Coordinates of C-alpha atoms in Angstrom, one line a residue:
X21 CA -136.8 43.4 -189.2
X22 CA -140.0 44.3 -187.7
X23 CA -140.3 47.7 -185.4
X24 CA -140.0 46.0 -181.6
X25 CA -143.4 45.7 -179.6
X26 CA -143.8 47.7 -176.5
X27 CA -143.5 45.1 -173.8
X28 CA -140.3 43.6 -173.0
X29 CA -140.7 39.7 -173.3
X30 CA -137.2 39.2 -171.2
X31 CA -139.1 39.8 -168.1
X32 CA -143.3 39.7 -166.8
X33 CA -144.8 43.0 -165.6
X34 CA -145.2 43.1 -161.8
X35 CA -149.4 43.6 -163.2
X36 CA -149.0 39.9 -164.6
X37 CA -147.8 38.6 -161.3
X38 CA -150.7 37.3 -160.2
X39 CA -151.9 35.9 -163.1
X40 CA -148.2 34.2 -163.8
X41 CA -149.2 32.1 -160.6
X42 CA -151.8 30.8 -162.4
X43 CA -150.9 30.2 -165.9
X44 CA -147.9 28.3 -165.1
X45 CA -150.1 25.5 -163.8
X46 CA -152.0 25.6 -167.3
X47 CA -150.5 22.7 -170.2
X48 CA -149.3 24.4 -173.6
X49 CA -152.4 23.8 -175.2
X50 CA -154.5 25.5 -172.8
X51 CA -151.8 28.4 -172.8
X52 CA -151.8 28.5 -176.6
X53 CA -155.9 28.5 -176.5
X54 CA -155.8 31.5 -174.0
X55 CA -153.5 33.3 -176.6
X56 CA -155.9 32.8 -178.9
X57 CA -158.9 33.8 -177.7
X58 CA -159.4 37.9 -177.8
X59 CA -158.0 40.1 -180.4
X60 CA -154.9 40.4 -178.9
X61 CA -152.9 36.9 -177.1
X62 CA -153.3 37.1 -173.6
X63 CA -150.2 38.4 -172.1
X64 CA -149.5 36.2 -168.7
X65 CA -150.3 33.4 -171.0
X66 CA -148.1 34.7 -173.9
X67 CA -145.3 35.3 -171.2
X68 CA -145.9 31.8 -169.9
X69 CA -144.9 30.2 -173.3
X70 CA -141.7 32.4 -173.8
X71 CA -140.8 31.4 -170.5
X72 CA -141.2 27.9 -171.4
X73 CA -140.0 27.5 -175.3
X74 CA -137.1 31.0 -175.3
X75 CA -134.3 28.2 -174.5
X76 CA -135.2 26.3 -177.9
X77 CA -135.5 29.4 -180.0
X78 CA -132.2 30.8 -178.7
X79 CA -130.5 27.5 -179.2
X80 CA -131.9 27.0 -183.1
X81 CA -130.4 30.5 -183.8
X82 CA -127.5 29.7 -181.7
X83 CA -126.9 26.9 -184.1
X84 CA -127.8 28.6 -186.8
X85 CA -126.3 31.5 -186.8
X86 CA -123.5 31.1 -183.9
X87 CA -121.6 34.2 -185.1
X88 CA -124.3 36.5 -185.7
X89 CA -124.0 39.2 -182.6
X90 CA -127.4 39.8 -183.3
X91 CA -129.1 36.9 -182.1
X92 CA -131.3 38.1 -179.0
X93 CA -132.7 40.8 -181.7
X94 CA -133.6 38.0 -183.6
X95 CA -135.2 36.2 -180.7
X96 CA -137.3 39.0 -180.3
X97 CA -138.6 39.1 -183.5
X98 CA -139.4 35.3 -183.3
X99 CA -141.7 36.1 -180.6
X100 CA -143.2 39.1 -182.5
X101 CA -144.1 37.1 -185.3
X102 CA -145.0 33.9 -182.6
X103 CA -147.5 37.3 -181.0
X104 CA -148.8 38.4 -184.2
X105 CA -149.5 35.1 -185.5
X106 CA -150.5 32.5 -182.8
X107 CA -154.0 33.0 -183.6
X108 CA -153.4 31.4 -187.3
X109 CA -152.4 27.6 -185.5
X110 CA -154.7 25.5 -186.1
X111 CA -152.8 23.1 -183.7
X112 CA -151.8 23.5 -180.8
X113 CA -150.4 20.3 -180.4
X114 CA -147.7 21.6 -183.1
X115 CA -146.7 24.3 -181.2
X116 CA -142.8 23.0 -180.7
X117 CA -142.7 22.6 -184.6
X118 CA -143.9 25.8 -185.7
X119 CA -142.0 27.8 -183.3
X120 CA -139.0 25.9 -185.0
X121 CA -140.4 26.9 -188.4
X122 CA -141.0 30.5 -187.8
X123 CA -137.0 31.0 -186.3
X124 CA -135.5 28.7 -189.0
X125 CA -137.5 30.9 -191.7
X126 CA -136.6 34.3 -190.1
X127 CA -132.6 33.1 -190.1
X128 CA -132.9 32.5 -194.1
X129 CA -134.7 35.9 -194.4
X130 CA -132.1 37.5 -193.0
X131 CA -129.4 35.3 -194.4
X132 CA -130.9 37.2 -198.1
X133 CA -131.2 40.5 -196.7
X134 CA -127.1 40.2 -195.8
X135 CA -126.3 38.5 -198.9
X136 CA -122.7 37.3 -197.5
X137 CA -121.8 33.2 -196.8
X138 CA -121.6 32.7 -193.2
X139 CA -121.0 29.4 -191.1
X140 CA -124.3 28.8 -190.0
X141 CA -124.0 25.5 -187.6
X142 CA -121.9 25.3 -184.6
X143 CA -122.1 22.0 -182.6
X144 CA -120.6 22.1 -179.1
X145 CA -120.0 18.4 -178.7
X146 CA -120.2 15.2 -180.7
X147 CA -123.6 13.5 -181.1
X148 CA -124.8 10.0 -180.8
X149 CA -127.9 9.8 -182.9
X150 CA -130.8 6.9 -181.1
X151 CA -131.2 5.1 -184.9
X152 CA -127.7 3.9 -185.0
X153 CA -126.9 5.7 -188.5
X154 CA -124.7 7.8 -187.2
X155 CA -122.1 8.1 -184.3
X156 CA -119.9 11.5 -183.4
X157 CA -118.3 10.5 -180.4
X158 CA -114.7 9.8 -180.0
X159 CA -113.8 6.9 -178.5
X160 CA -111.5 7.1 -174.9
X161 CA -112.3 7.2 -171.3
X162 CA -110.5 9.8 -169.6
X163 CA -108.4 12.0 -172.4
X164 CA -105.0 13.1 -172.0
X165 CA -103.4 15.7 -173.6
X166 CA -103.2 14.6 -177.3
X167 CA -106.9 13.0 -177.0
X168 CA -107.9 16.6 -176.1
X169 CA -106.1 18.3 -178.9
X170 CA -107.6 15.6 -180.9
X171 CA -111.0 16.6 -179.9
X172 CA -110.2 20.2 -180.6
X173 CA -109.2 19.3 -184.2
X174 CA -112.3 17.5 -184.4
X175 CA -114.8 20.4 -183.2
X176 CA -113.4 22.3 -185.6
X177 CA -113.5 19.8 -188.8
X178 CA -116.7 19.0 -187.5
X179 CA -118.0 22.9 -187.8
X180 CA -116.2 23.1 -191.4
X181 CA -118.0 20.1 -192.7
X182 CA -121.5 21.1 -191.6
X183 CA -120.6 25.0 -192.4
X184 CA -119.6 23.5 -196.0
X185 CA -122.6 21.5 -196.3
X186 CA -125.7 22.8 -199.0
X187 CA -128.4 25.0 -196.7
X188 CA -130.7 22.5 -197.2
X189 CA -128.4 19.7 -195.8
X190 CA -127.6 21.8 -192.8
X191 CA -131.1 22.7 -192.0
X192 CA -132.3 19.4 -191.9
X193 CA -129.3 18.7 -189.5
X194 CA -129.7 21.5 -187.5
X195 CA -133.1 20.1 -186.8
X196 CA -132.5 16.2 -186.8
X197 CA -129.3 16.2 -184.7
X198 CA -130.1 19.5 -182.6
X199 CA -133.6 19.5 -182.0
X200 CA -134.0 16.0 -182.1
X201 CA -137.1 16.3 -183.9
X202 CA -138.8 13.8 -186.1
X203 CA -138.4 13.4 -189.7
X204 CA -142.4 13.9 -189.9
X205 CA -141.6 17.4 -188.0
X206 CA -138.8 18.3 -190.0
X207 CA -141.0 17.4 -193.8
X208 CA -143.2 20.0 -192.2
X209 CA -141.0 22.8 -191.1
X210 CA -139.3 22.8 -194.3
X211 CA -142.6 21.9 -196.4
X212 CA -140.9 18.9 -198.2
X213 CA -142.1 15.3 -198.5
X214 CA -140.7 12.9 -195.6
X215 CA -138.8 10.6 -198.3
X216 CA -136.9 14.0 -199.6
X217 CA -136.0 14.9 -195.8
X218 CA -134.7 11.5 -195.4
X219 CA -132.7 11.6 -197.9
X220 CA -130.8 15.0 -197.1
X221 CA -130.3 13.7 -193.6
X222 CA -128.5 10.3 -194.8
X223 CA -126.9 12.4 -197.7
X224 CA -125.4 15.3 -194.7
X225 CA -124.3 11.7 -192.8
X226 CA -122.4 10.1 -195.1
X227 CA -120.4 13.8 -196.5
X228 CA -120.0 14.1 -192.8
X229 CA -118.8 10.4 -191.5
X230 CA -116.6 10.7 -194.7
X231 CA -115.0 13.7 -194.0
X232 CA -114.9 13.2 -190.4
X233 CA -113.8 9.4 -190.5
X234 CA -110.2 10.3 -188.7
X235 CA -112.2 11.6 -185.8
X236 CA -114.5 9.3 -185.5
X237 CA -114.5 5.8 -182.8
X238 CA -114.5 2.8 -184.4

């Protein structure tokens, strides 16, 4: 990985104090703009976006990679390459996607450097998807003993099935079902046509809902 930057993006200099009371009233366009103006990103504004997007880059490696020990390192190397790069979106409006993009693409660059299988997706809890194609959660009201062992059993089919999914198939879910992005979004983080994402997703669905029928309400 890259050699870490200077400044600590965990926390804001007390010298950016006073500027952090005013870039936190600024959108994430106008933010992005102020990184992008200068030779170097402004650094209250740059420290204003980690602020607001560090929660969805920790939680795409989390899913990702949940038993990497690792992961902040590889937070912090999102945001170097989110600090060395801003200046090349052309978009601002994108912003969410591309940060997406540049963690999901660091995760596979390491995935080749260790050149070992790992289980890369870890979902804490049954999903309900909003287009009806797909529906995780078990059916009860208030679970006794053998409903929770049953939903222990399914946690960890769940994990297998997705862990034993092709990369491609688990990326796009990762995204889809954990993100909650768009398929647009998702042709464009992973630079493949909308009718090819689509059909990844339903493919991952119906391996999973197969594998997972047992589990699943009816």
């Amino acid at each position: 990985m890259s050699e870490s930057i200077t400044v600590s993006w965990s926390t804001v200099d007390a010298r950016l104090s006073e500027a952090s009371v005013q870039v936190d009233k600024l959108s994430n366009h106008d933010l992005i703009l102020r990184c992008q103006t200068g030779l170097r990103p402004d650094r209250a504004a740059f420290a204003e976006l980690l602020r607001r997007y560090q929660s969805q880059v920790d939680r795409v490696l989390y899913h990702l990679a949940p038993d990497w020990s690792d992961r902040a390192d590889l937070a912090q190397e999102v945001w170097i390459r989110v600090y060395r790069n801003i200046h090349r979106l052309q978009e601002p409006s994108k912003f969410r996607g591309w940060l997406s993009r540049i963690a999901t693409n660091l995760f596979y660059d390491e995935l080749r450097k260790r050149k070992r299988v790992v289980s890369p997706v870890s979902l804490d809890a049954p999903r309900s998807v909003d287009d009806g194609e797909m529906d995780w959660e078990i059916a009860g009201d208030t679970p006794g003993p053998e409903e929770e062992l049953t939903t222990r059993e399914f946690y960890e089919q769940l994990r297998d099935a997705i862990a034993d999914l092709p990369e491609v198939f688990r990326t796009t879910i990762v995204l889809r079902e954990i993100e909650g992005m768009a398929y647009e979004e998702i042709a464009e983080i992973t630079g493949v046509s909308l009718g090819t994402v689509k059909s990844r997703i339903a493919r991952a669905r119906a391996r999973l809902q197969s594998q997972l029928q047992p589990y699943l309400g009816s």
